[in-house]
Short mmCIF file of C-alpha atoms in Angstrom, two decimals:
data_model
loop_
_atom_site.label_atom_id
_atom_site.label_comp_id
_atom_site.label_asym_id
_atom_site.label_seq_id
_atom_site.Cartn_x
_atom_site.Cartn_y
_atom_site.Cartn_z
CA MET N 1 -0.18 -0.24 0.05
CA ALA N 2 2.54 2.45 0.73
CA GLY N 3 4.34 1.58 -2.52
CA HIS N 4 1.21 2.25 -4.36
CA LEU N 5 0.82 5.78 -2.60
CA ALA N 6 4.57 6.50 -2.88
CA ASP N 7 3.84 5.60 -7.05
CA ALA N 8 0.60 8.04 -6.84
CA HIS N 9 2.93 11.15 -4.98
CA ARG N 10 5.38 10.56 -7.62
CA GLN N 11 2.47 10.97 -11.21
CA ASN N 12 1.24 13.82 -8.84
CA ALA N 13 4.43 15.41 -8.83
CA CYS N 14 5.16 14.60 -12.73
CA THR N 15 1.64 16.21 -13.45
CA VAL N 16 2.55 19.70 -11.56
CA ARG N 17 5.64 19.67 -13.46
CA ARG N 18 3.64 19.18 -16.42
CA TRP N 19 1.59 21.95 -16.21
CA ARG N 20 4.30 24.25 -15.26
CA VAL N 21 6.42 23.49 -18.37
CA ALA N 22 3.59 24.13 -20.39
CA ALA N 23 3.03 27.02 -18.92
CA LEU N 24 6.24 28.94 -20.46
CA VAL N 25 5.71 26.93 -23.53
CA LEU N 26 5.86 30.37 -25.06
CA SER N 27 8.59 31.53 -24.39
CA LEU N 28 11.27 29.27 -23.83
CA PRO N 29 12.64 27.76 -26.60
CA THR N 30 11.08 23.82 -26.74
CA VAL N 31 14.59 22.33 -26.54
CA LEU N 32 14.77 23.10 -23.14
CA VAL N 33 11.91 21.02 -22.20
CA ALA N 34 11.67 18.87 -24.76
CA GLY N 35 12.38 15.19 -23.82
CA ALA N 36 12.69 16.48 -19.97
CA ILE N 37 9.17 14.83 -18.82
CA ALA N 38 8.02 11.24 -19.29
CA ALA N 39 6.02 11.16 -22.38
CA THR N 40 1.56 11.33 -22.10
CA GLU N 41 0.82 9.12 -24.98
CA MET N 42 -1.80 10.70 -26.66
CA ALA N 43 -4.35 9.84 -29.41
CA VAL N 44 -5.66 13.28 -31.13
CA THR N 45 -9.49 13.03 -32.93
CA VAL N 46 -11.96 15.80 -34.19
CA ASP N 47 -15.48 15.57 -34.03
CA ASP N 48 -18.79 16.64 -36.03
CA LEU N 49 -17.18 16.94 -39.67
CA PRO N 50 -17.77 18.83 -42.10
CA ALA N 51 -19.11 21.12 -39.91
CA HIS N 52 -19.38 22.67 -36.07
CA GLY N 53 -20.40 25.76 -34.54
CA PRO N 54 -20.89 28.85 -35.65
CA LEU N 55 -19.18 30.62 -38.24
CA PRO N 56 -17.10 33.70 -37.41
CA ARG N 57 -17.01 36.59 -40.07
CA GLY N 58 -15.28 35.93 -43.22
CA ALA N 59 -14.54 32.13 -41.84
CA THR N 60 -15.46 28.92 -44.11
CA ARG N 61 -15.80 25.41 -43.52
CA LEU N 62 -12.91 24.19 -45.66
CA ALA N 63 -11.35 26.65 -44.69
CA ILE N 64 -11.83 25.90 -40.92
CA ALA N 65 -10.59 22.28 -42.09
CA THR N 66 -6.86 23.31 -43.93
CA GLN N 67 -5.92 24.89 -41.09
CA MET N 68 -7.01 22.11 -39.02
CA ILE N 69 -4.54 19.84 -41.47
CA HIS N 70 -2.49 22.33 -41.63
CA ALA N 71 -1.60 22.32 -37.75
CA LEU N 72 -2.16 18.13 -37.72
CA ARG N 73 0.44 17.64 -40.37
CA GLN N 74 3.06 20.07 -39.06
CA HIS N 75 2.95 18.03 -35.49
CA ALA N 76 3.26 15.02 -37.32
CA VAL N 77 0.27 13.62 -34.99
CA PRO N 78 -0.54 9.80 -36.81
CA ASP N 79 -3.76 9.10 -38.42
CA VAL N 80 -6.50 11.49 -36.99
CA TYR N 81 -10.02 10.52 -37.15
CA GLY N 82 -12.30 12.84 -38.10
CA PHE N 83 -15.64 11.48 -36.70
CA ALA N 84 -18.49 12.79 -38.90
CA ASN N 85 -21.90 13.68 -39.85
CA GLY N 86 -23.56 12.89 -42.98
CA GLU N 87 -26.97 15.43 -42.46
CA PRO N 88 -25.12 18.16 -43.44
CA LEU N 89 -24.44 17.44 -46.85
CA ARG N 90 -28.07 17.33 -47.19
CA SER N 91 -28.95 20.77 -47.04
CA THR N 92 -25.10 21.91 -48.04
CA PRO N 93 -23.76 19.05 -50.64
CA GLU N 94 -20.33 21.70 -50.84
CA LEU N 95 -19.54 20.26 -47.70
CA ASP N 96 -18.34 17.21 -49.42
CA ARG N 97 -14.78 18.93 -50.09
CA VAL N 98 -14.91 19.37 -45.78
CA LEU N 99 -14.60 15.06 -45.84
CA ARG N 100 -12.34 14.87 -48.97
CA ALA N 101 -10.08 17.37 -47.86
CA TRP N 102 -9.49 15.08 -44.94
CA ARG N 103 -9.45 11.89 -46.43
CA ARG N 104 -6.88 13.76 -49.50
CA ALA N 105 -4.54 14.48 -46.13
CA GLY N 106 -4.57 11.08 -45.16
CA PHE N 107 -6.56 10.98 -42.49
CA PRO N 108 -9.18 8.25 -41.62
CA LEU N 109 -13.45 8.61 -40.80
CA GLY N 110 -15.31 7.19 -38.60
CA ASN N 111 -18.85 7.27 -37.54
CA HIS N 112 -20.59 9.94 -35.22
CA THR N 113 -24.41 9.11 -36.56
CA PHE N 114 -25.94 10.41 -39.85
CA SER N 115 -27.55 13.27 -38.22
CA HIS N 116 -25.60 13.69 -34.73
CA ALA N 117 -28.04 11.66 -32.61
CA ASP N 118 -28.44 11.35 -29.04
CA LEU N 119 -29.32 8.43 -27.94
CA THR N 120 -31.14 10.07 -24.48
CA ARG N 121 -33.93 11.31 -26.86
CA VAL N 122 -34.32 8.75 -29.65
CA SER N 123 -35.11 4.68 -29.51
CA THR N 124 -32.65 1.97 -29.80
CA THR N 125 -33.92 1.40 -33.57
CA ASP N 126 -33.46 4.65 -34.96
CA TYR N 127 -29.99 5.28 -33.49
CA VAL N 128 -28.93 1.96 -35.49
CA VAL N 129 -30.75 3.22 -38.34
CA ASP N 130 -28.64 6.46 -38.19
CA ILE N 131 -25.61 4.55 -37.51
CA GLU N 132 -26.19 2.54 -40.83
CA ARG N 133 -27.43 5.78 -42.73
CA ASN N 134 -23.87 7.74 -41.63
CA GLN N 135 -21.81 3.80 -42.56
CA GLU N 136 -23.21 4.20 -46.16
CA LEU N 137 -21.94 7.46 -46.51
CA LEU N 138 -18.37 6.83 -45.11
CA ALA N 139 -18.20 3.84 -47.04
CA ARG N 140 -17.94 5.68 -50.28
CA LEU N 141 -15.17 8.16 -48.58
CA LEU N 142 -12.96 5.07 -47.36
CA PRO N 143 -11.25 1.68 -48.39
CA PRO N 144 -12.90 -0.97 -48.38
CA GLY N 145 -12.58 -3.11 -45.01
CA SER N 146 -11.28 0.49 -43.23
CA PRO N 147 -11.71 -0.27 -39.67
CA LYS N 148 -14.32 0.91 -38.26
CA TYR N 149 -15.25 3.49 -34.97
CA PHE N 150 -17.66 4.86 -33.73
CA ARG N 151 -18.28 8.32 -31.31
CA TYR N 152 -21.27 8.44 -29.24
CA PRO N 153 -22.65 12.21 -29.88
CA TYR N 154 -23.03 14.14 -26.69
CA LEU N 155 -21.17 11.19 -25.58
CA HIS N 156 -24.18 10.34 -24.54
CA GLU N 157 -24.50 6.18 -23.71
CA GLY N 158 -28.15 5.55 -22.76
CA ASP N 159 -30.07 6.92 -20.30
CA THR N 160 -31.92 3.23 -19.74
CA ARG N 161 -29.79 0.29 -19.47
CA GLU N 162 -31.59 -1.34 -21.94
CA LYS N 163 -30.36 1.18 -24.24
CA ARG N 164 -27.06 0.98 -23.37
CA GLU N 165 -26.74 -2.67 -23.83
CA ALA N 166 -28.33 -3.24 -26.98
CA ILE N 167 -25.75 -0.62 -28.60
CA ARG N 168 -23.14 -1.61 -27.76
CA GLN N 169 -23.57 -5.14 -28.44
CA TRP N 170 -24.51 -4.20 -32.01
CA LEU N 171 -21.70 -2.14 -32.26
CA ALA N 172 -19.38 -5.33 -31.07
CA ALA N 173 -21.18 -7.40 -33.39
CA ARG N 174 -20.97 -5.30 -36.35
CA GLY N 175 -17.21 -4.57 -35.42
CA TYR N 176 -17.06 -1.40 -34.41
CA THR N 177 -14.71 0.19 -31.97
CA ILE N 178 -15.80 2.52 -29.60
CA ALA N 179 -13.91 5.93 -29.59
CA GLN N 180 -13.96 7.18 -25.48
CA VAL N 181 -12.52 9.73 -24.98
CA THR N 182 -10.14 10.77 -21.87
CA VAL N 183 -8.83 14.11 -22.81
CA THR N 184 -10.64 17.32 -23.64
CA VAL N 185 -11.55 20.93 -22.87
CA GLU N 186 -14.08 21.96 -20.69
CA ASP N 187 -17.73 22.99 -22.98
CA ASP N 188 -14.89 23.27 -25.86
CA TRP N 189 -18.40 24.87 -28.18
CA ALA N 190 -18.89 27.71 -25.77
CA TRP N 191 -15.17 28.86 -26.65
CA ASN N 192 -16.02 29.31 -30.78
CA ASP N 193 -19.39 31.02 -29.57
CA VAL N 194 -17.38 33.74 -27.60
CA TYR N 195 -14.77 33.54 -30.27
CA ALA N 196 -17.33 34.70 -33.25
CA ARG N 197 -18.60 37.10 -31.14
CA CYS N 198 -15.49 38.92 -30.34
CA VAL N 199 -14.50 39.14 -34.25
CA GLY N 200 -17.88 40.10 -34.87
CA LEU N 201 -17.01 43.19 -32.50
CA GLY N 202 -13.16 43.00 -34.28
CA HIS N 203 -12.29 42.92 -30.78
CA THR N 204 -8.34 41.67 -30.67
CA ALA N 205 -7.77 42.26 -26.99
CA ALA N 206 -10.43 39.72 -26.20
CA ILE N 207 -9.51 37.22 -28.90
CA ALA N 208 -5.49 37.95 -27.40
CA ARG N 209 -7.55 37.12 -23.51
CA LEU N 210 -9.59 34.05 -24.99
CA LYS N 211 -6.40 32.13 -26.36
CA ALA N 212 -4.67 32.69 -23.38
CA LEU N 213 -7.21 31.13 -21.45
CA PHE N 214 -7.89 28.38 -23.44
CA LEU N 215 -4.16 27.58 -23.00
CA GLU N 216 -4.64 27.52 -19.55
CA THR N 217 -7.72 25.76 -19.14
CA ALA N 218 -6.22 22.85 -21.72
CA MET N 219 -3.39 22.71 -19.71
CA SER N 220 -4.59 22.39 -16.24
CA ARG N 221 -7.14 19.69 -17.49
CA LEU N 222 -4.56 17.67 -19.16
CA ALA N 223 -2.59 17.96 -15.83
CA ALA N 224 -6.22 16.91 -13.96
CA PHE N 225 -6.81 13.78 -16.70
CA GLU N 226 -3.66 12.16 -16.20
CA GLU N 227 -4.10 12.55 -11.75
CA LEU N 228 -7.52 10.55 -12.57
CA SER N 229 -5.92 8.40 -14.49
CA VAL N 230 -3.16 7.27 -12.42
CA ARG N 231 -6.09 7.59 -9.32
CA LEU N 232 -7.68 4.60 -11.08
CA PHE N 233 -5.40 2.78 -12.85
CA GLU N 234 -2.24 3.44 -10.99
CA ARG N 235 -0.33 4.50 -14.19
CA PRO N 236 -0.79 6.94 -16.77
CA ILE N 237 -2.61 5.38 -20.20
CA LYS N 238 -3.41 5.92 -23.07
CA HIS N 239 -5.10 9.05 -23.77
CA ILE N 240 -7.57 9.83 -26.58
CA PHE N 241 -8.38 13.73 -27.01
CA VAL N 242 -11.13 15.09 -28.49
CA ALA N 243 -11.17 18.84 -30.66
CA HIS N 244 -14.49 19.57 -32.56
CA ILE N 245 -13.77 21.37 -36.04
CA SER N 246 -14.39 24.89 -35.14
CA ALA N 247 -13.19 27.67 -35.71
CA PHE N 248 -11.80 28.79 -32.57
CA GLU N 249 -10.05 25.40 -32.22
CA ALA N 250 -9.14 25.26 -35.77
CA LEU N 251 -6.82 28.44 -34.84
CA MET N 252 -6.18 27.24 -31.49
CA LEU N 253 -4.61 23.64 -32.31
CA GLY N 254 -1.54 24.10 -33.56
CA ASP N 255 -0.67 26.06 -30.26
CA LEU N 256 -2.27 23.07 -27.92
CA LEU N 257 -0.25 20.52 -29.74
CA ALA N 258 2.71 22.83 -29.44
CA ALA N 259 1.87 23.24 -25.41
CA TYR N 260 1.07 19.60 -25.17
CA ARG N 261 4.25 18.17 -26.78
CA ALA N 262 6.47 20.93 -24.66
CA ALA N 263 4.66 19.33 -21.66
CA GLY N 264 5.98 15.43 -22.78
CA THR N 265 2.99 14.13 -24.86
CA ARG N 266 3.91 11.91 -27.61
CA PHE N 267 1.30 11.39 -30.36
CA ILE N 268 0.16 7.90 -31.10
CA SER N 269 -2.47 6.49 -33.43
CA LEU N 270 -5.98 6.50 -32.14
CA GLN N 271 -5.33 2.53 -33.25
CA GLU N 272 -2.59 2.37 -30.67
CA ALA N 273 -4.35 4.25 -27.60
CA VAL N 274 -7.52 1.78 -28.19
CA GLN N 275 -5.17 -1.11 -27.24
CA ASP N 276 -4.60 -0.07 -23.81
CA SER N 277 -6.56 -2.04 -21.59
CA ALA N 278 -8.30 0.51 -19.54
CA TYR N 279 -10.74 0.19 -22.76
CA THR N 280 -12.19 -3.01 -22.18
CA ILE N 281 -14.07 -1.68 -19.25
CA ASP N 282 -17.18 -0.93 -19.79
CA PRO N 283 -18.59 1.28 -16.33
CA GLY N 284 -21.95 0.23 -16.85
CA LEU N 285 -22.61 3.99 -16.33
CA VAL N 286 -26.99 4.59 -16.83
CA GLU N 287 -27.64 8.48 -16.96
CA ARG N 288 -29.30 11.09 -19.47
CA ALA N 289 -25.54 13.56 -19.35
CA GLY N 290 -22.66 12.37 -21.08
CA ARG N 291 -18.58 11.65 -19.25
CA THR N 292 -15.61 11.68 -20.19
CA PHE N 293 -14.70 7.82 -20.07
CA LEU N 294 -12.10 8.22 -16.75
CA VAL N 295 -14.86 10.32 -14.93
CA GLN N 296 -17.42 7.91 -16.08
CA VAL N 297 -15.04 5.09 -14.33
CA ALA N 298 -14.42 7.04 -11.29
CA GLN N 299 -18.23 7.33 -10.80
CA ALA N 300 -18.83 3.72 -11.32
CA ARG N 301 -16.17 3.11 -8.20
CA HIS N 302 -16.66 5.96 -6.32
CA VAL N 303 -13.49 7.32 -6.91
CA PRO N 304 -13.03 11.31 -6.43
CA ILE N 305 -12.76 13.42 -9.25
CA PRO N 306 -9.65 16.01 -9.39
CA ASP N 307 -11.26 19.88 -8.19
CA ALA N 308 -9.58 21.05 -11.83
CA PHE N 309 -12.82 19.25 -13.54
CA SER N 310 -15.53 21.27 -11.41
CA ARG N 311 -14.07 24.66 -12.32
CA SER N 312 -14.42 27.15 -15.54
CA PRO N 313 -12.86 30.49 -16.09
CA GLU N 314 -15.78 32.95 -15.59
CA GLU N 315 -14.44 35.79 -17.58
CA LEU N 316 -15.80 32.98 -20.52
CA ALA N 317 -18.56 34.55 -19.56
CA THR N 318 -18.05 38.13 -19.70
CA LEU N 319 -15.84 38.09 -22.68
CA CYS N 320 -17.18 40.41 -25.87
CA ARG N 321 -20.40 41.11 -23.99
#
């Protein structure tokens, strides 16, 4: 028991060091911090292709995708899965160019349901139909026999035990791997809303503050997710990070990846991440809310959750109002 406590103390100390290093990433040469800290392993994924959130003035969906692709290539992030919804193509067929640009970049696509369906609001039958409809779209864009990955919209896995188990069994029977999420920035959709407002007002100082807040929040939450991983598994697991294909996250992705790398992160593929034995666990939570994977496991095991998860920057609600 004493050995476990010592290990946990060392892991928590490492997490604090990572946050301190990342906070200096914009002012210290990367060479000073590279290799100084044991690497966090993290797969990067992007949700809601081809479109997410409001468009700021002057932005286009294809430009947002192109900016994200550039950042991912610049940081050599491998095999970044874009989890797509086909429904936006019905009203805006030209959004097909976003999906094709993603594929030309060499990145694969995963299934996020056709209509971004919420499993708490639809029947199991309708949910399955929505997944199948989306898979027809993906099949036209992917090589035959491509691995099939699925992510629940809103991270909602079922508000009844029957729904939860039925969908999991259906996915497993058809060869899908569930792509969980272990690292995210709190309410990342809200950041994009604020950014769009600030762009509309031409408020460059507020945008600069928003960018700084985002990086601070992202690194604080990474430290908290690592701490929770150690609490649950007595080791850092292979993490899965999710971004959304929004204007603000496209703007920030390069800086965020640089901060993660400076803090000791090694980027891996989703295929490698899901091999971690942690993902064989089904927390079995039945609830209306969506939770990241580690939080689900913690709640199922009654393990305390780090305080950072209950804090969000108060400034976010006041910027550009």
